[in-house]
Tab-separated table of C-alpha atoms in Angstrom:
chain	number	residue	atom	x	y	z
A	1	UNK	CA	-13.878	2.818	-83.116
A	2	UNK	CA	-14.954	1.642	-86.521
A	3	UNK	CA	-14.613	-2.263	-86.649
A	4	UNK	CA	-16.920	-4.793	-84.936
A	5	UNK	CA	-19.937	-6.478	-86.104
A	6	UNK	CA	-23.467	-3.672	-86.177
A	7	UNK	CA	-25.256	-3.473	-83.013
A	8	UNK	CA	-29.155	-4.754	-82.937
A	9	UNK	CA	-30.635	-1.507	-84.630
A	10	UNK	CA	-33.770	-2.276	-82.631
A	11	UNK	CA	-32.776	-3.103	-78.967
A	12	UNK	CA	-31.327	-0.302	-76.381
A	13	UNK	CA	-29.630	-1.952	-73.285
A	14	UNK	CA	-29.627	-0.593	-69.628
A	15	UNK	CA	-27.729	-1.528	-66.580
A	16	UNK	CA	-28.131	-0.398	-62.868
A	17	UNK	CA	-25.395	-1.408	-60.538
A	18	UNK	CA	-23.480	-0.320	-57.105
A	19	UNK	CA	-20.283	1.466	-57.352
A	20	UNK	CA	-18.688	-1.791	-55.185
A	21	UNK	CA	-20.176	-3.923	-57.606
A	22	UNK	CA	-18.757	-2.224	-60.781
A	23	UNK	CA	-15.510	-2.215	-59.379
A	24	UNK	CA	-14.754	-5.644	-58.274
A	25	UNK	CA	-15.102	-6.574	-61.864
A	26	UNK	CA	-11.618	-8.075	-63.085
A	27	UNK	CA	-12.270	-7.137	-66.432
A	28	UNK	CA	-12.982	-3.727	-65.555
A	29	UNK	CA	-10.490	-1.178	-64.122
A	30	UNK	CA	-9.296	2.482	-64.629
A	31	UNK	CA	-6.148	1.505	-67.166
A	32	UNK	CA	-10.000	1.597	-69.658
A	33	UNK	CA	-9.968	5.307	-69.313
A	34	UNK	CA	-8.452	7.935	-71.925
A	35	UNK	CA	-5.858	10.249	-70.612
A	36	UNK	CA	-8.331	13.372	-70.462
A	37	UNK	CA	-11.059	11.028	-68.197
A	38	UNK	CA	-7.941	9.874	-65.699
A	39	UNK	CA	-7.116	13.627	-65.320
A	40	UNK	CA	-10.847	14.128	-64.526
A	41	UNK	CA	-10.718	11.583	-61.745
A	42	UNK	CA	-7.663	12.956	-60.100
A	43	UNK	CA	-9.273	16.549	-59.647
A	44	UNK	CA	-12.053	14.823	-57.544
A	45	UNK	CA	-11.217	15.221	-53.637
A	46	UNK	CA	-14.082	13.099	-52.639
A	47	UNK	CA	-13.245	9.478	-52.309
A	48	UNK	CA	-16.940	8.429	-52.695
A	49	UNK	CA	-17.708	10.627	-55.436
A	50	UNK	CA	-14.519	9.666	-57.231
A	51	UNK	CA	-15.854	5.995	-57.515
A	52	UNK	CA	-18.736	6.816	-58.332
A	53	UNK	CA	-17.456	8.655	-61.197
A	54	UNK	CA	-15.144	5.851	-62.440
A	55	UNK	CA	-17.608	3.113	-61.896
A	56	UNK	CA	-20.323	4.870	-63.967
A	57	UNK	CA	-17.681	5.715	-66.804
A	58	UNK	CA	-16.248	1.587	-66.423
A	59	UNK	CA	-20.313	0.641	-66.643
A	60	UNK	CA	-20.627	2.588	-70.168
A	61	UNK	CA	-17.772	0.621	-71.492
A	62	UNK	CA	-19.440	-2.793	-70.318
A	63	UNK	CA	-22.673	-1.721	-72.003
A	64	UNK	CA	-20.930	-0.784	-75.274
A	65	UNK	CA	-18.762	-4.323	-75.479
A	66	UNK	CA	-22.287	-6.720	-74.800
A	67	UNK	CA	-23.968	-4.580	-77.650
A	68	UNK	CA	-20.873	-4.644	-80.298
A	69	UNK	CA	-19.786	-7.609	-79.259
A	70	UNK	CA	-16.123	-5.661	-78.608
A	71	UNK	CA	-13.930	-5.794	-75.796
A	72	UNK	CA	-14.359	-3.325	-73.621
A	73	UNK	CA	-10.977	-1.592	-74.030
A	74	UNK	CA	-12.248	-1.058	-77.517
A	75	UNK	CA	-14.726	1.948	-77.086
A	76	UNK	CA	-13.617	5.670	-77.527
A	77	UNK	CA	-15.780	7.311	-75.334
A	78	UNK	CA	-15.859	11.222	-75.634
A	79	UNK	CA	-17.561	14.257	-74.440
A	80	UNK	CA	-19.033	17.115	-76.768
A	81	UNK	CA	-20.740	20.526	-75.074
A	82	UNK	CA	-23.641	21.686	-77.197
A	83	UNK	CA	-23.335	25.092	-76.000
A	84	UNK	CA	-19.579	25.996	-76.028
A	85	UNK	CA	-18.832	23.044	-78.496
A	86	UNK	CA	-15.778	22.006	-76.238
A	87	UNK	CA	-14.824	18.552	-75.652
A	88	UNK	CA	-14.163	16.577	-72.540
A	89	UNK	CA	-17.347	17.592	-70.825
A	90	UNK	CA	-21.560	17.691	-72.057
A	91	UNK	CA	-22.796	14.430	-73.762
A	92	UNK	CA	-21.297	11.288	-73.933
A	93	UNK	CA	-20.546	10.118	-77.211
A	94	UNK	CA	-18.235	7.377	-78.762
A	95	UNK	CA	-16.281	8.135	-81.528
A	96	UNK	CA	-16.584	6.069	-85.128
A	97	UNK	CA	-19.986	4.995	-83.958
A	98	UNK	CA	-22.100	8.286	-84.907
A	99	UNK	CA	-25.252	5.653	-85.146
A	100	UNK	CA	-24.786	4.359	-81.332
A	101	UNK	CA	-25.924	6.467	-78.150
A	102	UNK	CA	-24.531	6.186	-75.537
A	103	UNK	CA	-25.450	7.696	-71.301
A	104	UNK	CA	-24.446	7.010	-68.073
A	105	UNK	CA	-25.438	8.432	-64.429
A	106	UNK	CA	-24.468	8.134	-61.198
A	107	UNK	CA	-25.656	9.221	-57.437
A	108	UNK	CA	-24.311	8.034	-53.723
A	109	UNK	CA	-22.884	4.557	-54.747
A	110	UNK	CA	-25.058	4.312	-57.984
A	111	UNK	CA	-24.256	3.811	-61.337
A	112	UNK	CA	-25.998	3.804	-64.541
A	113	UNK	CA	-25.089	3.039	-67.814
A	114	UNK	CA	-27.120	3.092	-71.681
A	115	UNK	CA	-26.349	2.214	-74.951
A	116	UNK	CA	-28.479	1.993	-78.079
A	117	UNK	CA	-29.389	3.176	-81.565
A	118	UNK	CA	-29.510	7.227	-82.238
A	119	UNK	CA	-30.771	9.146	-78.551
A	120	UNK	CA	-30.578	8.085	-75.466
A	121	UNK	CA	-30.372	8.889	-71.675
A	122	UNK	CA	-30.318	7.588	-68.451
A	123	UNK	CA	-31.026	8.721	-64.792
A	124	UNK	CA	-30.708	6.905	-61.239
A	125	UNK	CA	-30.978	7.838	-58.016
A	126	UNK	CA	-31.131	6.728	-54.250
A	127	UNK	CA	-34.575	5.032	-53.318
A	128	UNK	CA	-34.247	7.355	-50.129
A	129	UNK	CA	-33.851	10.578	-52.184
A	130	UNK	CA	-36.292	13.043	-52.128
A	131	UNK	CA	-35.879	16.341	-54.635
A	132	UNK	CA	-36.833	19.254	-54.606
A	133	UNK	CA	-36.802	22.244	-53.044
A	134	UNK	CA	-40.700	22.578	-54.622
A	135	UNK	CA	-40.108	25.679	-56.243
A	136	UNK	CA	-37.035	23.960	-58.518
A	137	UNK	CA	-39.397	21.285	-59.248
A	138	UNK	CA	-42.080	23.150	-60.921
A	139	UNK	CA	-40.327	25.259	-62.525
A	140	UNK	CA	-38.374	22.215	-64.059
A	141	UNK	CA	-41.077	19.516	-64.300
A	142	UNK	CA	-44.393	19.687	-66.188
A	143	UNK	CA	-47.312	21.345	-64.669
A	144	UNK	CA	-49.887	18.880	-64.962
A	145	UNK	CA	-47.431	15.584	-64.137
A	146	UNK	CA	-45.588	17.540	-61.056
A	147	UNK	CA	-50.027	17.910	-59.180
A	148	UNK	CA	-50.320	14.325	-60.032
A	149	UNK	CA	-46.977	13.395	-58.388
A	150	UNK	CA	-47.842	15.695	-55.298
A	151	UNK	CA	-51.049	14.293	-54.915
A	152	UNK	CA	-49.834	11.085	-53.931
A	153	UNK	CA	-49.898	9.170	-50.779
A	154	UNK	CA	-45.951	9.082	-50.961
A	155	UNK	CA	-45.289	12.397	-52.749
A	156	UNK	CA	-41.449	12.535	-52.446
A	157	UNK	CA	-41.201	9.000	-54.035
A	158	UNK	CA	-43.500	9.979	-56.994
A	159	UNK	CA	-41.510	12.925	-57.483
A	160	UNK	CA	-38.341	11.349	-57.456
A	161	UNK	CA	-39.768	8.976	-60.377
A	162	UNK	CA	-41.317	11.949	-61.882
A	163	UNK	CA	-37.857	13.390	-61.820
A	164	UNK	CA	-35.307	10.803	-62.898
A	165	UNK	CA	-37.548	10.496	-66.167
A	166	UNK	CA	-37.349	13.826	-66.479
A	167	UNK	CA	-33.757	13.370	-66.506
A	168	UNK	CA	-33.400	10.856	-68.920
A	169	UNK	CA	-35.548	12.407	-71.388
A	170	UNK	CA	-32.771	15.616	-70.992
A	171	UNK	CA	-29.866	13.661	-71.662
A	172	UNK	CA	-31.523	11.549	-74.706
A	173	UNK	CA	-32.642	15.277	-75.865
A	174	UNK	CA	-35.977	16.684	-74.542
A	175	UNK	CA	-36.567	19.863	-76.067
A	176	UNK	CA	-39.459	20.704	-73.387
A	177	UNK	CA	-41.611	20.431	-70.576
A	178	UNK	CA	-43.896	17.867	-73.068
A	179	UNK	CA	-40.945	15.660	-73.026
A	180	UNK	CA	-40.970	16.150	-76.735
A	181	UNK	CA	-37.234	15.145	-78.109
A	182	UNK	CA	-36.008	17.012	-80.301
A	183	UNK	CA	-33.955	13.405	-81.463
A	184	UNK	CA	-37.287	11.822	-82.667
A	185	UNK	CA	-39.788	9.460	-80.871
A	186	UNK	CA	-38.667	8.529	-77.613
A	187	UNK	CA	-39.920	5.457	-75.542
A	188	UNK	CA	-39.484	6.196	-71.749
A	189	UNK	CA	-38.627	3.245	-68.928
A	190	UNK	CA	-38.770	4.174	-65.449
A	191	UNK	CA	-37.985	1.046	-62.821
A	192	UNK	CA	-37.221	0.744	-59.142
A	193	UNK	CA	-34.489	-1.771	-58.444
A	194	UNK	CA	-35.280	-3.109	-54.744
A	195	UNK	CA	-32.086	-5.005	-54.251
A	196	UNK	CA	-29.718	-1.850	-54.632
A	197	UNK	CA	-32.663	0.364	-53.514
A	198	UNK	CA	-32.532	2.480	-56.514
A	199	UNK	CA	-34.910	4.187	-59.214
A	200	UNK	CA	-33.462	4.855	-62.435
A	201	UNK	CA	-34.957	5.728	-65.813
A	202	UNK	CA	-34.012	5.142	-69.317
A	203	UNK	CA	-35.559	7.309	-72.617
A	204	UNK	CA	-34.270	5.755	-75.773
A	205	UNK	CA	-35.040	5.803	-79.662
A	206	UNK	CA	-34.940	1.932	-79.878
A	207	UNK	CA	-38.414	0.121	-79.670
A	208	UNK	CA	-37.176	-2.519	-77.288
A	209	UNK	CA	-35.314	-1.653	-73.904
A	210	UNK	CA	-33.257	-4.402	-72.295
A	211	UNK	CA	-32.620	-4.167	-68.955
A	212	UNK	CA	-29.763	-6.368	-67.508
A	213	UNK	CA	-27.614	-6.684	-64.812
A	214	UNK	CA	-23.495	-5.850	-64.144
């Protein structure tokens, strides 16, 4: 994807939705996938899980054509491994836009979707969910923010924010427990959506952070 006016160098834009939601869209349907992401969705068994999975990777495409300004059957979304350097799985990324991030997430009817200039990476999960075991957390979160979290009067709910910014700040590159990114300054968003009882998190380069619904 090369053509198509420049996206707002500045602004990063974030969407939180229900699978249902995401897929009643008319303009939105799996005929938007490449060949390699339909094969994907066929080798799920799990109705639920399979919708989730489309809905998040329909989501991305909506995010993409409201920041372009492209439809969005435009976008060539990919997937690049930086370990084994394979495609079709690892970060999202679209191709002929080097300059544009791009993220999505999903989790038990959830989706999640994030698009904006250079890094960027989202994270949602269930209102209701509480992570752990304990022993995963601190070995994964940072010392200091996981006994604040614990301290709390509701101590699964502060982890599970503690946790989905954790998240995004790993998919937008965190090098560390600091949450330093190894992708430049990151600015961090963490919100609960009441309506779809959600909490989802965005970290992003840009130094403004739209949030918007499907």
């Amino acid at each position: 994807m090369t053509g198509g006016p420049e996206p707002d160098r500045a602004t990063a834009l974030a969407i939180v939705a229900t699978t249902p939601e995401v897929l009643a869209r008319p303009d939105l349907d799996e005929g938007l996938l490449a060949p390699w992401e339909r094969r994907r969705l066929a080798g799920i068994r799990l109705p639920g899980r399979r919708d989730d999975v489309l809905a998040a990777r329909l989501l991305v495409r909506l995010c993409v054509a409201r920041v372009t300004g492209l439809p969005p059957d435009t976008p060539a979304l990919a997937q690049l491994c930086p370990g084994c350097g394979g495609q079709g799985h690892g970060r999202p990324y679209l191709r002929g836009r080097p300059g544009l991030g791009v993220s999505l997430s999903h989790a038990d009817g959830l989706v999640a979707a994030a698009v904006g200039p250079g890094a960027i990476g989202i994270d949602v999960e269930p209102s209701t969910r509480r992570p752990g075991p304990v022993h995963v957390l601190r070995r994964l979160l940072p010392d200091a923010d996981f006994a604040e979290a614990a301290a709390q009067p509701d101590s699964g709910l502060a982890l599970l924010r503690l946790w989905v910014r954790a998240e995004a700040r790993l998919k937008a590159g965190r090098a560390g427990p600091t949450g330093h990114s190894d992708q430049g300054d990151i600015r961090l968003l963490e919100w609960t959506d009441r309506p779809r009882a959600a909490v989802a998190a965005v970290a992003s380069c840009a130094t403004r952070i739209t949030i918007a619904s499907a």
